[in-house]
Amino acid sequence: MTAPVETFQFQAEAKQLLDIVIHSLYSQKDIFLRELISNASDALDRVRIEALTDPDVLQPDDTLEIRLDTDAAARTLSISDNGIGMSRAEVTENIGTIAKSGTRELVEQLRASKSGDAAAQLIGQFGVGFYSVFMVADRVTLVTRRAGDEKATHWSSTGDGTYAITEDSRFSRGTTVTLHLKAVDTEHGLADFAAPDVLRTLVKRYSDFVGYPIKMTAPRPDADTSAAPEEQVLNSMQPIWTRPPGDVKDEEFTEFYRHVAHDWAEPLDRLSLKAEGRLEYQALLFIPAQAPFDLYFRDQQFGLQLYVRRILIMDRCQNLLPPYLRFIKGIVDSADLPLNLSREMIQQDRHISQMQSWLSRKVLDHLKLLRDNDRDTYRKLWGEFGSVLKEGIAGEGDVKDKLLPLLLFQSSNDATALTTLDEYVVRMKSDQTKIYYLTGESRAVVEHSPHLEAFQAKGYEVLYLVDPVDELVTERVREFDGKSLTSVGKGTVELGSEDERKQAEADLSEQRERFATVLEFLQSTLTDWVKEARLSTRLTTSPVCLVGAEGDISPNLERLLRRTQGPDAVTQQKRILEINPTHAIAEKLQERFAANQDDPALVDYAHVLFGYALLAEGSELPDPGRFNKAIGELLVKGL
Ligand code: ADP
Ligand code: MG
């Protein structure tokens, strides 16, 4: 009796990704071998890691290995491993579906972008390496048996949207993927993937560092064609970080990165580290060129691979780098840790925490070098991972001080270039004592804010903090280089020399008396939203603006908190309404008020001025109906 064959549809997103892999990524079809070997190597890692806690999984004389077998006549290529294997449910889960959250949105994005390169950049993030087999094969079968399972599973597909599953009689643990190869067509990147020479070259190029032997039985490359086939190991198996960095070619580092990071793109940068002291360990770290789409997902697991004396013991060790460096990929190889280290032990291990602080210090030093010597690369890194780095500012003092000089900001100094705080300080005017900033939703909104006027008049630079995390940065960071970080949207503004400030204060106290009653009127009319109305020293051309008191949270943060945590996340904060005493509106309003305090139009003016101030800073109107009514009344009167 033969087992029944069941046919299934690929999940919609999986099918779309599969189509993208087949139809738009035609540039390098031979990477399918890299992906299959990478999967085999991962499966071997997993069975070995499982054996650390469950010795029954492996027999002592088990050799973990990868095999390539070809049949030139049948035009097939098989890649086999005796790794962890998959249960039937796992096959459907891992091969037929993409379980990552956020996939649908990204698939849409991919389909919209016509460029194959852009697709290649993004697609690696999904774990769709397996689908690359359909670039070179018309039909693929996968036979697999999970370690410890009784039954094996046979999966096959032609990559057209369906796959068939049945039981299989495979006897041993592991997986074999067999490709029924498309006809050779070298012009379109289809080499003869059943030819030993071709496979030998590809393994050398893409998978030389793989830690398990990749075996093939074929005539030796230097033997004549009639020579008897013999078993050869195609890769050197030498861990790339154990070789002197100078001897390793860039392409080799790149291929290693692709393997550990499951990425298809090249890394942006890398660093090799070696600690020699009480603890001995090495690290090979990479900075990806692109942030993964799930970088901010809370349940996402990040972490470096942890090796002990060249043996992988944990795939994503979260304790080797702090969360604000979670975008870094790579490996750490320790000479001192025991092989049987559990996750629980790792969380408490003193070695690990010492490694973390050393590694993060080294990474930050490296980022500093990049910032100073290769601003282009640093700018790219910042664009992808700047927001993550800023999360570290919330950490302990030492980290904060190391991170601060690494931050880049937009500023009024330049329309496109970003600035560091050090560079800002160098540009400060001789009479300027503080570092000024304004937070907001976007540069476009912030840069037209009335709060900037007095600073522009003085020629003072203002940092535009338009990343949501910047609110956290300003909460945590009160000063830099002995200069206080000051919001231009909070408190009172006193600019210029001591004499200038004295003069301004004298002028103001005179005006205060004149405007006292109208200010009182504005405050009481707008009392639901405004806690004080006062004369402004920060406006030169605008009639009004709203500011916060020293300890208030910014309106930007208020908006953010409402959006992310719901409308009741923060109680509505009252603001301070500032009137520009040199503006004609202030003057006329005062005259009108003096003439008749009960003039009903005054209430409309108050609401319009308040709405004006809100719109100017990019805030929403709390009561748009009231604003519109006031505008309507005043228009009728004016026309
Ligand atoms: P990724 O390797 O990035 O997860 P792939 O498309 O290459 O994405 O593989 C999908 C999944 O299929 C893997 O995560 C793994 O769970 C499973 N898989 C693929 N090949 C093998 C194999 N040879 N042995 C065991 N599991 C495998
Ligand atoms: Mg893979």
XYZ file of C-alpha atoms and ligand atoms in Angstrom:
667
model
C 0.000 0.000 0.000
C 1.396 3.386 -0.919
C 0.797 6.423 1.231
C -1.683 8.948 -0.155
C -0.349 12.090 -1.822
C -1.932 15.324 -0.717
C -1.684 18.542 -2.658
C -1.552 21.951 -0.990
C -1.431 25.583 -2.017
C 1.464 27.757 -0.943
C 0.261 30.503 1.386
C -0.513 33.629 -0.686
C 2.486 35.646 0.567
C 4.794 32.685 0.131
C 3.627 32.239 -3.442
C 4.197 35.910 -4.189
C 7.700 35.799 -2.766
C 8.382 32.641 -4.689
C 7.287 34.384 -7.887
C 9.550 37.324 -7.140
C 12.504 35.031 -6.550
C 11.898 33.153 -9.784
C 11.023 36.064 -12.032
C 12.904 39.100 -10.850
C 16.081 37.768 -9.322
C 17.684 36.305 -12.360
C 21.066 37.959 -11.990
C 22.846 35.191 -10.089
C 21.026 31.932 -10.356
C 23.912 29.944 -8.898
C 23.266 31.292 -5.390
C 20.727 28.479 -4.960
C 23.637 26.231 -3.978
C 24.803 28.651 -1.332
C 21.273 28.759 0.109
C 20.853 24.983 0.190
C 24.256 24.423 1.761
C 23.526 27.170 4.241
C 20.282 25.421 5.225
C 22.061 22.093 5.515
C 24.711 23.668 7.705
C 22.026 25.288 9.899
C 20.302 21.890 10.248
C 23.582 20.288 11.307
C 24.184 23.067 13.816
C 20.771 22.450 15.262
C 21.158 18.740 15.710
C 24.505 19.324 17.375
C 23.103 21.972 19.683
C 20.224 19.673 20.556
C 22.699 16.905 21.344
C 24.366 19.131 23.950
C 21.308 18.656 26.162
C 19.929 15.406 24.716
C 22.835 13.059 23.974
C 20.513 10.425 22.428
C 20.036 12.607 19.372
C 23.531 11.820 18.088
C 25.509 8.586 18.046
C 29.173 8.960 19.020
C 30.344 7.831 15.595
C 27.971 10.093 13.656
C 29.856 12.267 11.197
C 27.882 15.384 10.494
C 28.212 16.146 6.818
C 26.752 17.549 3.650
C 26.736 15.566 0.422
C 26.361 16.617 -3.192
C 25.268 13.893 -5.625
C 24.715 14.340 -9.305
C 23.231 12.292 -12.086
C 24.339 13.725 -15.397
C 21.978 11.564 -17.432
C 18.898 12.316 -15.375
C 20.060 15.938 -14.925
C 19.569 15.956 -11.200
C 21.525 17.390 -8.308
C 20.919 16.356 -4.700
C 22.060 18.120 -1.575
C 21.866 15.960 1.543
C 22.565 16.524 5.202
C 22.208 14.402 8.304
C 21.064 17.392 10.340
C 17.956 17.944 12.412
C 15.472 17.248 9.600
C 11.829 18.297 9.614
C 8.568 16.746 10.715
C 5.683 16.843 8.269
C 4.185 19.836 10.056
C 7.529 21.611 9.967
C 7.833 21.086 6.233
C 4.504 22.813 5.624
C 5.359 25.536 8.103
C 8.897 26.237 6.932
C 8.620 25.725 3.212
C 4.987 26.492 2.383
C 4.443 29.561 4.559
C 6.150 32.735 5.619
C 5.265 33.178 9.241
C 6.966 36.492 9.911
C 4.618 39.269 10.949
C 4.635 42.273 8.690
C 5.227 40.101 5.647
C 2.171 41.132 3.702
C 3.066 44.827 3.752
C 6.577 44.115 2.625
C 5.498 41.812 -0.166
C 3.325 44.620 -1.517
C 6.303 46.939 -1.369
C 8.435 44.420 -3.223
C 5.873 43.936 -5.930
C 5.634 47.668 -6.398
C 9.395 48.053 -6.863
C 10.283 46.978 -10.327
C 14.011 46.799 -9.727
C 15.415 43.330 -9.259
C 18.230 44.710 -7.120
C 15.845 46.337 -4.686
C 13.938 43.083 -4.468
C 17.151 41.149 -3.844
C 18.037 43.553 -1.045
C 14.763 42.988 0.715
C 13.902 39.446 -0.081
C 16.776 37.907 1.829
C 15.092 39.043 5.027
C 12.212 36.646 4.660
C 13.972 33.356 4.865
C 13.104 32.441 1.295
C 16.521 31.045 0.474
C 14.994 27.699 -0.309
C 12.817 29.173 -3.066
C 15.907 30.058 -5.075
C 15.987 26.412 -6.191
C 13.201 27.215 -8.630
C 15.508 29.556 -10.520
C 17.445 26.532 -11.732
C 15.055 23.572 -11.409
C 11.694 22.672 -12.964
C 10.861 20.319 -10.189
C 12.217 19.911 -6.681
C 11.715 17.161 -4.162
C 12.639 17.290 -0.512
C 12.767 14.158 1.587
C 13.308 14.693 5.265
C 13.126 12.939 8.592
C 13.199 14.766 11.872
C 15.669 13.519 14.488
C 13.709 11.245 16.805
C 10.731 10.848 14.427
C 9.533 7.516 13.121
C 8.265 8.759 9.820
C 9.792 10.682 6.964
C 8.117 13.204 4.672
C 8.340 13.587 0.925
C 7.616 17.051 -0.460
C 7.644 18.041 -4.104
C 6.746 21.050 -6.192
C 7.254 22.609 -9.574
C 7.125 26.071 -8.026
C 3.775 26.862 -9.631
C 1.873 27.589 -6.434
C 1.138 24.092 -5.197
C 3.142 21.351 -3.558
C 2.496 17.684 -2.858
C 3.225 15.866 0.382
C 3.332 12.194 1.132
C 4.981 9.839 3.564
C 8.433 8.540 2.724
C 10.432 5.536 3.777
C 13.688 7.441 4.350
C 15.620 5.473 6.891
C 17.959 7.985 8.463
C 17.771 11.380 10.102
C 18.257 14.411 7.836
C 17.195 16.017 4.600
C 17.823 15.509 0.894
C 16.813 18.140 -1.627
C 16.802 16.952 -5.231
C 16.694 19.391 -8.129
C 15.505 18.363 -11.575
C 17.658 20.877 -13.362
C 16.570 23.158 -16.166
C 18.442 22.827 -19.458
C 21.888 24.403 -19.507
C 21.694 27.963 -20.791
C 24.884 29.774 -19.856
C 23.719 33.017 -21.435
C 20.957 33.174 -18.834
C 23.070 32.086 -15.893
C 22.191 28.396 -16.069
C 25.520 26.599 -15.894
C 25.659 22.827 -15.826
C 24.886 22.344 -12.176
C 25.284 18.595 -12.533
C 28.945 19.022 -13.499
C 31.429 18.347 -10.647
C 33.744 21.159 -11.772
C 30.953 23.690 -11.625
C 29.904 22.554 -8.154
C 33.488 22.559 -6.931
C 33.885 26.190 -7.999
C 30.597 27.258 -6.461
C 31.321 25.607 -3.133
C 34.720 27.307 -3.024
C 33.176 30.660 -3.844
C 30.170 30.608 -1.560
C 30.579 28.008 1.118
C 34.247 27.348 1.772
C 34.015 28.315 5.468
C 31.086 25.978 6.244
C 32.025 24.020 9.341
C 30.978 20.590 8.061
C 32.560 18.669 5.201
C 30.779 19.147 1.884
C 31.462 15.865 0.134
C 31.136 14.837 -3.481
C 32.118 11.641 -5.245
C 33.680 12.422 -8.619
C 36.926 12.108 -10.540
C 39.599 14.408 -9.067
C 39.740 17.763 -10.833
C 43.271 17.129 -12.092
C 42.628 13.508 -13.152
C 41.773 12.547 -16.727
C 38.132 11.877 -17.523
C 38.389 8.125 -17.403
C 39.766 8.122 -13.835
C 37.710 6.400 -11.177
C 35.540 8.659 -9.034
C 36.564 9.164 -5.428
C 35.134 10.986 -2.467
C 36.397 14.521 -2.004
C 35.755 17.277 0.499
C 35.122 20.499 -1.410
C 35.456 23.073 1.357
C 38.379 23.965 3.595
C 36.042 24.124 6.640
C 38.316 26.712 8.130
C 36.374 29.179 10.275
C 36.893 32.512 8.643
C 37.624 34.328 11.907
C 40.510 31.998 12.706
C 42.373 33.093 9.594
C 44.481 36.276 9.670
C 42.017 38.991 8.514
C 44.510 40.142 5.896
C 44.368 36.736 4.191
C 40.610 36.691 3.833
C 39.209 38.242 0.676
C 36.312 40.691 0.916
C 34.112 38.278 -1.032
C 34.794 35.569 1.523
C 33.726 37.838 4.354
C 30.624 38.734 2.366
C 29.644 35.111 1.836
C 30.181 34.363 5.484
C 28.021 37.339 6.374
C 25.247 36.116 4.091
C 25.359 32.770 5.821
C 25.188 34.042 9.405
C 22.826 36.917 8.724
C 20.552 35.059 6.287
C 20.871 38.142 4.127
C 21.286 38.293 0.366
C 22.963 41.661 0.245
C 26.508 42.736 1.054
C 27.217 44.064 4.535
C 27.863 47.760 4.951
C 30.890 47.231 7.155
C 32.654 44.659 9.332
C 35.037 44.451 12.203
C 37.271 41.692 13.505
C 38.034 41.753 17.203
C 40.278 39.745 19.430
C 40.348 39.880 23.201
C 43.414 38.544 24.890
C 43.616 38.753 28.612
C 41.915 36.932 31.412
C 39.253 35.948 28.896
C 40.123 34.948 25.404
C 37.654 35.341 22.607
C 37.258 36.576 19.094
C 34.440 38.305 17.320
C 33.642 38.873 13.680
C 30.889 41.443 13.459
C 28.993 42.896 10.525
C 26.799 45.922 10.065
C 24.067 45.135 7.525
C 23.416 47.590 4.712
C 19.732 47.578 5.427
C 17.642 47.458 8.553
C 15.500 44.337 8.699
C 11.829 45.213 8.598
C 11.255 43.619 11.979
C 13.967 45.557 13.801
C 11.386 47.226 16.032
C 9.075 44.268 16.538
C 9.008 43.472 20.190
C 8.937 39.692 19.853
C 11.795 39.560 17.394
C 14.893 37.726 18.572
C 18.237 39.198 17.727
C 21.688 38.159 18.733
C 25.100 36.962 17.697
C 26.085 33.364 17.151
C 28.074 32.066 20.097
C 30.862 29.561 19.462
C 33.006 27.836 22.029
C 36.349 26.818 20.602
C 34.934 26.877 17.051
C 31.795 24.950 17.893
C 28.500 26.753 17.600
C 26.584 26.460 20.846
C 23.884 29.087 20.407
C 22.364 30.615 17.334
C 20.968 33.898 18.627
C 22.636 34.786 21.862
C 20.955 37.979 23.026
C 23.396 38.703 25.807
C 26.526 39.403 23.816
C 25.477 42.864 22.741
C 23.114 45.382 24.333
C 19.702 45.895 22.685
C 20.745 49.181 21.094
C 23.326 47.243 19.048
C 20.922 44.449 18.108
C 21.272 45.254 14.416
C 24.823 43.887 14.412
C 25.278 40.394 12.990
C 28.122 37.977 13.385
C 29.794 35.572 15.727
C 31.703 35.436 18.973
C 34.056 32.526 19.606
C 35.141 32.010 23.203
C 38.046 29.929 24.393
C 36.904 29.802 28.010
C 33.198 29.062 28.198
C 31.940 25.523 28.791
C 30.240 23.795 25.876
C 27.041 23.011 27.719
C 25.948 26.525 28.522
C 22.173 26.907 28.777
C 20.245 30.105 28.030
C 19.535 30.528 31.731
C 23.194 30.217 32.611
C 24.134 32.705 29.935
C 21.916 35.352 31.430
C 23.840 35.191 34.681
C 27.283 34.388 33.428
C 29.898 36.944 34.399
C 32.063 36.107 31.413
C 29.211 36.884 29.096
C 28.459 40.225 30.692
C 32.132 41.164 30.577
C 32.172 40.202 26.928
C 29.131 42.339 26.318
C 30.677 45.447 27.784
C 33.957 44.906 25.975
C 32.256 44.216 22.660
C 29.955 47.196 22.897
C 32.847 49.456 23.750
C 34.745 48.173 20.726
C 31.744 48.638 18.464
C 31.210 52.204 19.651
C 34.902 52.971 19.130
C 34.569 51.618 15.633
C 31.497 53.736 14.943
C 33.424 56.763 16.099
C 36.187 56.000 13.632
C 33.633 55.635 10.869
C 32.023 58.915 11.844
C 35.365 60.682 11.550
C 36.954 58.912 8.613
C 34.136 57.704 6.423
C 31.150 59.961 6.897
C 29.347 58.527 3.857
C 29.274 55.037 5.312
C 28.448 56.385 8.730
C 25.607 58.421 7.256
C 24.163 55.254 5.668
C 24.490 53.358 8.910
C 22.852 56.204 10.751
C 19.972 56.254 8.281
C 19.271 52.574 8.901
C 20.125 52.176 12.565
C 20.386 55.649 14.117
C 17.064 55.305 15.903
C 18.157 52.021 17.467
C 21.443 53.498 18.651
C 19.563 56.359 20.258
C 17.671 53.855 22.412
C 20.985 53.333 24.216
C 20.862 56.898 25.501
C 18.255 55.693 27.972
C 20.868 53.361 29.464
C 23.484 53.981 32.119
C 25.630 57.094 32.260
C 28.730 55.563 30.751
C 26.896 54.393 27.637
C 25.154 57.702 27.278
C 28.429 59.585 27.257
C 29.876 57.269 24.633
C 26.787 57.400 22.457
C 26.089 61.106 22.533
C 28.977 62.140 20.279
C 27.813 59.530 17.760
C 24.394 61.030 17.236
C 23.625 62.878 14.034
C 20.949 65.533 13.792
C 19.267 67.666 11.215
C 19.724 71.319 11.899
C 19.032 74.811 10.638
C 22.666 74.966 9.577
C 22.224 72.850 6.470
C 19.293 71.639 4.420
C 20.674 68.128 3.942
C 23.882 67.456 5.857
C 23.522 66.076 9.371
C 25.556 67.389 12.262
C 27.099 65.948 15.393
C 26.889 67.819 18.677
C 30.619 68.512 18.550
C 30.249 70.131 15.162
C 27.348 72.199 16.451
C 29.449 73.435 19.351
C 32.216 74.527 16.993
C 29.718 76.647 15.056
C 28.183 78.296 18.135
C 28.184 82.091 18.110
C 30.580 83.764 20.526
C 27.766 85.007 22.777
C 25.826 81.731 22.589
C 25.891 79.593 25.713
C 23.342 76.879 25.005
C 22.611 74.195 22.451
C 19.156 74.798 21.030
C 16.740 72.286 19.605
C 13.134 71.871 18.627
C 11.320 68.548 18.447
C 8.580 67.866 15.939
C 7.040 65.570 13.435
C 9.149 66.410 10.416
C 11.703 68.870 9.237
C 9.107 70.605 7.090
C 6.930 71.327 10.114
C 9.720 72.241 12.510
C 11.593 74.502 10.195
C 8.630 76.864 9.787
C 7.856 77.004 13.434
C 7.540 80.512 14.913
C 9.644 79.368 17.855
C 12.745 79.713 15.739
C 12.396 83.372 14.908
C 14.498 85.003 17.604
C 17.193 82.366 17.076
C 17.260 82.932 13.359
C 17.532 86.673 13.951
C 20.550 86.025 16.163
C 22.083 83.570 13.721
C 21.927 80.760 16.302
C 21.718 77.253 14.954
C 18.790 75.078 16.069
C 18.797 71.274 15.939
C 15.678 69.745 14.426
C 14.832 66.627 16.409
C 12.267 64.922 14.229
C 12.737 61.266 15.134
C 10.239 60.004 17.746
C 13.134 58.637 19.842
C 14.555 62.138 20.065
C 11.964 62.913 22.709
C 13.667 60.266 24.813
C 17.059 61.739 24.040
C 16.001 65.182 25.250
C 14.490 63.658 28.387
C 17.780 61.994 29.231
C 20.325 64.453 28.021
C 20.484 67.785 29.767
C 23.842 68.988 28.556
C 26.705 68.317 26.235
C 30.228 69.641 26.592
C 29.082 71.755 29.546
C 26.355 73.458 27.482
C 22.755 72.892 28.347
C 20.472 71.402 25.733
C 17.554 73.758 25.551
C 14.267 73.538 23.698
C 13.351 76.700 21.821
C 9.739 75.781 22.505
C 9.943 75.881 26.286
C 10.444 78.477 28.962
C 11.463 82.041 28.348
C 14.077 83.115 25.893
C 16.945 85.367 26.832
C 19.438 85.847 24.097
C 22.422 88.085 23.569
C 24.846 89.821 25.891
C 24.049 90.824 29.446
C 23.414 94.440 28.429
C 21.089 93.387 25.639
C 19.154 91.184 27.980
C 18.809 93.967 30.564
C 17.537 96.342 27.915
C 15.040 93.769 26.609
C 13.758 93.140 30.143
C 13.290 96.868 30.752
C 11.337 97.256 27.473
C 9.239 94.266 28.293
C 8.228 95.314 31.798
C 6.946 98.586 30.382
C 4.905 96.744 27.763
C 3.646 94.230 30.255
C 1.740 96.926 32.057
C 0.167 98.172 28.864
C -0.904 94.684 27.751
C -1.784 93.330 31.197
C -5.548 93.373 30.861
C -5.718 92.009 27.334
C -3.382 89.181 28.323
C -5.648 88.373 31.221
C -8.605 88.353 28.879
C -6.879 85.930 26.482
C -5.933 83.597 29.291
C -9.417 83.469 30.739
C -11.085 83.041 27.352
C -8.794 80.160 26.444
C -8.551 78.752 29.932
C -9.337 75.189 28.824
C -6.043 75.014 26.956
C -3.921 77.929 28.094
C -2.450 78.332 31.559
C -0.841 81.688 30.953
C -0.778 84.417 28.328
C 2.348 86.542 28.220
C 4.491 88.718 26.004
C 7.056 86.962 23.891
C 10.742 87.543 23.405
C 11.117 84.745 20.911
C 8.960 86.105 18.084
C 10.079 88.572 15.460
C 7.519 88.184 12.654
C 4.740 85.893 13.907
C 1.988 87.365 16.074
C 1.653 84.437 18.504
C 3.003 81.058 19.476
C 2.481 78.433 22.151
C 5.263 77.332 24.456
C 5.683 74.916 27.314
C 6.874 75.551 30.814
C 10.338 74.228 31.655
C 9.238 70.782 32.880
C 6.359 70.197 30.423
C 6.442 67.453 27.837
C 6.560 68.704 24.276
C 3.422 68.756 22.136
C 5.213 66.371 19.804
C 5.648 63.821 22.585
C 2.060 64.334 23.640
C 0.930 63.530 20.082
C 3.222 60.519 19.917
C 2.000 59.091 23.190
C -1.637 59.509 22.165
C -0.985 57.841 18.842
C 0.950 54.899 20.235
C -0.723 54.390 23.596
C -4.232 55.665 23.053
C -6.048 58.962 23.520
C -5.965 58.763 27.315
C -2.229 58.106 27.587
C -1.511 61.658 28.721
C -3.714 64.270 30.260
C -4.058 67.291 28.059
C -1.366 69.779 29.035
C -2.132 73.451 29.179
C 0.292 75.657 27.270
C 1.555 79.191 27.513
C 0.297 81.589 24.850
C 2.917 84.131 23.862
C 2.031 87.346 22.050
C 4.544 89.305 20.032
C 4.301 92.861 21.397
C 5.945 94.289 18.290
C 3.325 92.811 15.981
C 0.451 94.964 14.667
C -2.069 92.369 15.806
C -1.040 92.800 19.444
C -1.281 96.533 19.187
C -4.736 96.506 17.528
C -6.128 93.883 19.817
C -5.057 95.954 22.782
C -6.714 99.082 21.301
C -9.928 97.244 20.623
C -9.936 95.759 24.086
C -9.333 99.177 25.673
C -12.205 100.646 23.640
C -14.789 98.020 24.638
C -13.980 95.044 26.824
C -17.315 93.423 25.962
C -16.869 93.525 22.202
C -18.047 90.005 21.175
C -15.502 89.859 18.328
C -12.704 89.729 20.925
C -13.620 86.167 21.843
C -13.406 85.121 18.198
C -10.008 86.812 17.909
C -8.782 84.892 20.907
C -9.807 81.561 19.360
C -8.331 82.414 15.994
C -5.005 83.421 17.523
C -4.888 80.210 19.526
C -5.672 78.098 16.435
C -3.085 80.031 14.448
C -0.422 79.226 17.016
C -1.324 75.540 17.021
C -1.263 75.201 13.252
C 2.044 77.047 13.024
C 3.781 74.453 15.209
C 2.151 71.498 13.435
C -0.355 70.631 16.163
C -3.976 69.749 15.679
C -6.833 72.016 16.695
C -8.564 70.669 19.818
C -11.853 72.208 18.678
C -11.827 72.775 14.893
C -15.514 73.726 14.900
C -14.874 76.610 17.286
C -11.949 77.779 15.179
C -13.938 77.685 11.937
C -16.833 79.541 13.463
C -14.522 82.295 14.676
C -12.816 82.588 11.285
C -16.225 82.736 9.592
C -17.460 85.530 11.869
C -14.333 87.588 11.394
C -14.335 87.134 7.635
C -17.901 88.403 7.418
C -17.030 91.419 9.537
C -13.926 92.152 7.560
C -15.417 91.824 4.103
P 16.052 30.613 6.224
O 17.186 29.660 6.123
O 16.497 32.032 6.138
O 15.156 30.372 7.407
P 15.107 29.187 3.929
O 14.066 29.476 2.895
O 16.458 28.943 3.427
O 15.100 30.392 4.942
O 14.622 27.946 4.774
C 13.356 27.948 5.368
C 13.294 27.018 6.535
O 13.195 25.671 6.095
C 14.507 27.015 7.436
O 14.425 28.045 8.403
C 14.452 25.629 8.075
O 13.568 25.649 9.181
C 13.824 24.796 6.989
N 14.859 24.051 6.251
C 15.335 24.334 5.035
N 16.272 23.450 4.665
C 16.406 22.582 5.683
C 17.238 21.417 5.930
N 18.136 21.002 5.044
N 17.072 20.774 7.104
C 16.173 21.189 8.019
N 15.391 22.255 7.852
C 15.495 22.945 6.690
Mg 18.282 29.445 4.441
